């Protein structure tokens, strides 16, 4: 069958004069007419990037890191912008917006509320989060389309109405689609998912945000970002044997911990970079979200050029070559912190359980597990996800599966495989990897997030049953994958997952230990091998992209008033001009409180477009310091115990506003703005903690909440679960000026504490208006 030529039309801005260039890429589209995946007006403006970089470099009078070049190269006002790492807020002009289907619902509902007719920048929606893993890819996808028809129809019609491209269910995971189609060296892209930094593997600055941030960009408003610090990771040596790109970020996570990258971009550099494939670099950048980093990025090199060529973007690679000096760090640039890793000495790692920064060499995990009483038997091995589902990943896993099959073995553990995109699925099917992985005992799931985000109808263990799983995913918070708090989840590379699934135990080091073949002989697995990219080019599979129509006046976007899954938004109330008096402590949270604890995923994903219904999951996973219980707090009006959302609703109905008190790195994890919307919807006004994760703090500000931190972290200990707290000084609320907290105890005593914040002038206006969306409407 003749290849169909897919014309990607986009404007290449080259200095004063702009010219149109048609870039053609040959794809075997299986007789389907493939439409352009680049919306009209998509621009690659290296000349503008260079011009801005030049302005800023002369102003700062110093060499720039790569991340500084790309970020400052997108400044709205490069001449006048105040630039100070870690202090000032930058006003930026991102090139593109991407939204996954769970977050796109609220983002599009907010955009509809803005009253604007069309998005101002190229934007896409990706249907990847709502497909539950049960049986296998074909069956699960079919069921998802039926179950989620209302939501998919809303997203498809909203995309068509407002000029947003729509990737249908089955297309693949948002981050893999971005890497294959939209990321390129030097682009600034924001996405409504915390793992948007995956695109850093192609030299892009890709940043995870909440939906309200996406609405700003889609509305054509400059987007704010606190000027990031820059952490340099210098790589020397080269990867080989069992060591993979995943081991780089597992090692870094062990060094920096889950909050060590907060407020910073992690920039990889050094001679070791060239030994890592483009998709391997993406893996490393993807999981940078687990250290709290704003994003991560690699410098442009020949590995990226090869990937661009293989994915039909040779013309972009040629342009990047011409502008390479702007796509690598300046010589002599300074980092705020430098970590050095010798790839030749790096050993395979496995991190967990319950947190992605608990790093262990694979050779030691068996002994550590025995010492800590973690289950040694591996119940399930899961490979794929947005972090590790490339052609190379699948090929290396298949090479190990083939060795086991040749010796008459299959996996002792259950084994699942998640292709990252329809293109990956079709290509590994064509090249035989899928058959090998199925033959060894694997089940190939849909091209979607699946178990990685809790979309897993797991049947092999009961809730509460202690067990171990190993995954090539990025997160392993308590209950993250299967809603079972007793599941010990470990994160590692696809190669190690496959080896441990074959062996069936954590007490197996594939570098040194032997397996027993079907005939009784002992053998060792040879180190995995796999091609970086397919020799026969990619097979794109089915065409799953819907381009927004040029004329959309007749497109209707319906939201039924009786729907349980979609709900039009009502604006939040404005600040009344007074201090916040006698806020009841709703819950004092003990220990780690991620966005999974605040707004759980899994079965709750179906309510992501209905604010009132999803608010029934607010903080149901947080630990109450008063009784060490989850979702059990005392209602101070009735004296009875109830669920957190229920008590919050009762307070709201009785006119009692409330405050949540939390620990360090509150809101770690996913970008889900529902974790900020729900407290606001149920009557919360303040979240008071020791420290925040970046995205969650911004999300709270966007919704008119007050995210505050203890000036003295030990003041956390002064708060009692039955306290009331007044926030004073709001009449003169201003950047850099702390507020006061009057803590009123049940015995009549008080404590006066100082409360810090990171609001700038624009963000103070969000608070006054009641939300950023309210403020946007005021300015129209």
Short mmCIF file of N, CA and C in Angstrom, two decimals, residues 684-750:
data_model
loop_
_atom_site.label_atom_id
_atom_site.label_comp_id
_atom_site.label_asym_id
_atom_site.label_seq_id
_atom_site.Cartn_x
_atom_site.Cartn_y
_atom_site.Cartn_z
N UNK A 684 -13.47 26.22 52.28
CA UNK A 684 -12.14 26.49 52.81
C UNK A 684 -11.63 27.84 52.35
N UNK A 685 -10.82 28.47 53.18
CA UNK A 685 -10.23 29.76 52.79
C UNK A 685 -8.72 29.76 52.85
N UNK A 686 -8.14 28.93 53.73
CA UNK A 686 -6.70 28.96 53.97
C UNK A 686 -6.16 27.54 54.04
N UNK A 687 -4.99 27.34 53.42
CA UNK A 687 -4.21 26.12 53.64
C UNK A 687 -2.91 26.58 54.28
N UNK A 688 -2.66 26.13 55.51
CA UNK A 688 -1.51 26.59 56.30
C UNK A 688 -0.58 25.41 56.56
N UNK A 689 0.65 25.49 56.02
CA UNK A 689 1.55 24.33 56.07
C UNK A 689 2.99 24.78 56.30
N UNK A 690 3.86 23.79 56.46
CA UNK A 690 5.28 24.10 56.59
C UNK A 690 5.88 24.51 55.25
N UNK A 691 5.50 23.80 54.17
CA UNK A 691 5.98 24.15 52.82
C UNK A 691 5.06 23.52 51.80
N UNK A 692 5.05 24.10 50.58
CA UNK A 692 4.20 23.64 49.49
C UNK A 692 5.01 23.08 48.33
N UNK A 693 4.39 22.16 47.59
CA UNK A 693 4.87 21.82 46.26
C UNK A 693 4.43 22.93 45.30
N UNK A 694 5.26 23.20 44.27
CA UNK A 694 5.06 24.38 43.41
C UNK A 694 3.69 24.46 42.76
N UNK A 695 3.30 23.39 42.04
CA UNK A 695 2.07 23.47 41.25
C UNK A 695 0.87 23.66 42.16
N UNK A 696 0.84 22.94 43.27
CA UNK A 696 -0.33 23.03 44.14
C UNK A 696 -0.47 24.42 44.75
N UNK A 697 0.64 25.01 45.14
CA UNK A 697 0.57 26.36 45.71
C UNK A 697 -0.02 27.34 44.69
N UNK A 698 0.42 27.25 43.44
CA UNK A 698 -0.12 28.12 42.40
C UNK A 698 -1.60 27.84 42.16
N UNK A 699 -1.97 26.56 42.13
CA UNK A 699 -3.38 26.21 41.92
C UNK A 699 -4.27 26.81 43.01
N UNK A 700 -3.82 26.78 44.25
CA UNK A 700 -4.59 27.37 45.34
C UNK A 700 -4.77 28.87 45.14
N UNK A 701 -3.70 29.54 44.78
CA UNK A 701 -3.80 30.98 44.51
C UNK A 701 -4.80 31.27 43.40
N UNK A 702 -4.76 30.46 42.34
CA UNK A 702 -5.65 30.68 41.19
C UNK A 702 -7.12 30.62 41.59
N UNK A 703 -7.44 29.83 42.60
CA UNK A 703 -8.84 29.65 43.00
C UNK A 703 -9.26 30.56 44.16
N UNK A 704 -8.43 31.54 44.48
CA UNK A 704 -8.80 32.50 45.51
C UNK A 704 -8.53 32.04 46.92
N UNK A 705 -7.81 30.92 47.07
CA UNK A 705 -7.43 30.44 48.40
C UNK A 705 -6.18 31.19 48.88
N UNK A 706 -5.91 31.10 50.17
CA UNK A 706 -4.68 31.65 50.75
C UNK A 706 -3.76 30.51 51.14
N UNK A 707 -2.76 30.17 50.32
CA UNK A 707 -1.74 29.21 50.75
C UNK A 707 -0.67 29.93 51.57
N UNK A 708 -0.58 29.60 52.84
CA UNK A 708 0.34 30.27 53.75
C UNK A 708 1.28 29.26 54.40
N UNK A 709 2.46 29.73 54.77
CA UNK A 709 3.43 28.85 55.43
C UNK A 709 3.85 29.45 56.78
N UNK A 710 4.15 28.56 57.71
CA UNK A 710 4.63 29.00 59.02
C UNK A 710 5.99 29.67 58.84
N UNK A 711 6.16 30.90 59.32
CA UNK A 711 7.48 31.53 59.31
C UNK A 711 8.44 30.72 60.18
N UNK A 712 7.91 30.18 61.27
CA UNK A 712 8.65 29.26 62.13
C UNK A 712 7.97 27.90 62.00
N UNK A 713 8.61 26.92 61.32
CA UNK A 713 7.96 25.62 61.10
C UNK A 713 7.51 24.93 62.39
N UNK A 714 8.14 25.26 63.52
CA UNK A 714 7.74 24.61 64.78
C UNK A 714 6.37 25.10 65.26
N UNK A 715 5.87 26.20 64.65
CA UNK A 715 4.52 26.66 65.01
C UNK A 715 3.44 25.66 64.61
N UNK A 716 3.79 24.77 63.70
CA UNK A 716 2.87 23.67 63.36
C UNK A 716 2.44 22.93 64.62
N UNK A 717 3.40 22.76 65.55
CA UNK A 717 3.12 22.00 66.77
C UNK A 717 2.18 22.74 67.72
N UNK A 718 2.03 24.05 67.52
CA UNK A 718 1.16 24.83 68.41
C UNK A 718 -0.32 24.67 68.04
N UNK A 719 -0.58 24.23 66.81
CA UNK A 719 -1.97 24.13 66.35
C UNK A 719 -2.60 22.86 66.90
N UNK A 720 -3.78 23.02 67.51
CA UNK A 720 -4.53 21.89 68.03
C UNK A 720 -5.71 21.62 67.09
N UNK A 721 -6.13 20.37 66.99
CA UNK A 721 -7.18 20.02 66.01
C UNK A 721 -8.50 20.75 66.21
N UNK A 722 -8.77 21.26 67.43
CA UNK A 722 -10.03 21.96 67.67
C UNK A 722 -9.88 23.47 67.67
N UNK A 723 -8.72 23.98 67.24
CA UNK A 723 -8.46 25.42 67.26
C UNK A 723 -9.29 26.17 66.21
N UNK A 724 -9.42 27.47 66.45
CA UNK A 724 -9.87 28.40 65.44
C UNK A 724 -8.74 29.38 65.16
N UNK A 725 -8.59 29.77 63.90
CA UNK A 725 -7.47 30.63 63.50
C UNK A 725 -8.01 31.84 62.74
N UNK A 726 -7.58 33.02 63.14
CA UNK A 726 -7.91 34.25 62.41
C UNK A 726 -6.68 34.71 61.64
N UNK A 727 -6.91 35.12 60.40
CA UNK A 727 -5.82 35.64 59.56
C UNK A 727 -5.98 37.15 59.49
N UNK A 728 -5.01 37.88 60.02
CA UNK A 728 -5.11 39.34 60.09
C UNK A 728 -4.07 40.01 59.20
N UNK A 729 -4.36 41.25 58.86
CA UNK A 729 -3.45 42.03 58.00
C UNK A 729 -3.84 42.03 56.54
N UNK A 730 -5.02 41.49 56.22
CA UNK A 730 -5.42 41.37 54.82
C UNK A 730 -5.74 42.72 54.18
N UNK A 731 -6.05 43.74 54.99
CA UNK A 731 -6.32 45.06 54.42
C UNK A 731 -5.09 45.64 53.74
N UNK A 732 -3.92 45.20 54.18
CA UNK A 732 -2.66 45.67 53.56
C UNK A 732 -1.88 44.50 52.97
N UNK A 733 -2.61 43.48 52.54
CA UNK A 733 -2.01 42.29 51.93
C UNK A 733 -1.17 42.70 50.73
N UNK A 734 0.11 42.36 50.74
CA UNK A 734 1.01 42.82 49.68
C UNK A 734 2.18 41.86 49.56
N UNK A 735 2.84 41.84 48.37
CA UNK A 735 3.99 40.97 48.18
C UNK A 735 5.07 41.21 49.22
N UNK A 736 5.61 40.11 49.73
CA UNK A 736 6.72 40.20 50.67
C UNK A 736 6.35 40.61 52.08
N UNK A 737 5.08 40.87 52.34
CA UNK A 737 4.64 41.31 53.67
C UNK A 737 3.91 40.17 54.37
N UNK A 738 4.48 39.62 55.44
CA UNK A 738 3.83 38.50 56.12
C UNK A 738 2.48 38.88 56.71
N UNK A 739 1.65 37.88 56.93
CA UNK A 739 0.38 38.04 57.61
C UNK A 739 0.52 37.50 59.04
N UNK A 740 -0.47 37.77 59.86
CA UNK A 740 -0.48 37.27 61.23
C UNK A 740 -1.58 36.23 61.40
N UNK A 741 -1.30 35.22 62.20
CA UNK A 741 -2.30 34.23 62.55
C UNK A 741 -2.57 34.27 64.04
N UNK A 742 -3.84 34.45 64.41
CA UNK A 742 -4.22 34.41 65.81
C UNK A 742 -4.85 33.04 66.07
N UNK A 743 -4.13 32.21 66.80
CA UNK A 743 -4.57 30.84 67.06
C UNK A 743 -5.29 30.80 68.39
N UNK A 744 -6.60 30.50 68.33
CA UNK A 744 -7.44 30.51 69.52
C UNK A 744 -7.71 29.08 69.96
N UNK A 745 -7.22 28.73 71.15
CA UNK A 745 -7.35 27.38 71.66
C UNK A 745 -8.66 27.23 72.45
N UNK A 746 -9.08 25.98 72.58
CA UNK A 746 -10.32 25.68 73.29
C UNK A 746 -10.32 26.10 74.73
N UNK A 747 -9.13 26.20 75.36
CA UNK A 747 -9.06 26.58 76.78
C UNK A 747 -9.03 28.08 76.99
N UNK A 748 -9.20 28.85 75.88
CA UNK A 748 -9.23 30.30 75.98
C UNK A 748 -7.88 30.97 75.74
N UNK A 749 -6.80 30.21 75.70
CA UNK A 749 -5.48 30.80 75.45
C UNK A 749 -5.29 31.05 73.95
N UNK A 750 -4.28 31.85 73.63
CA UNK A 750 -4.01 32.21 72.24
C UNK A 750 -2.52 32.14 71.96
#
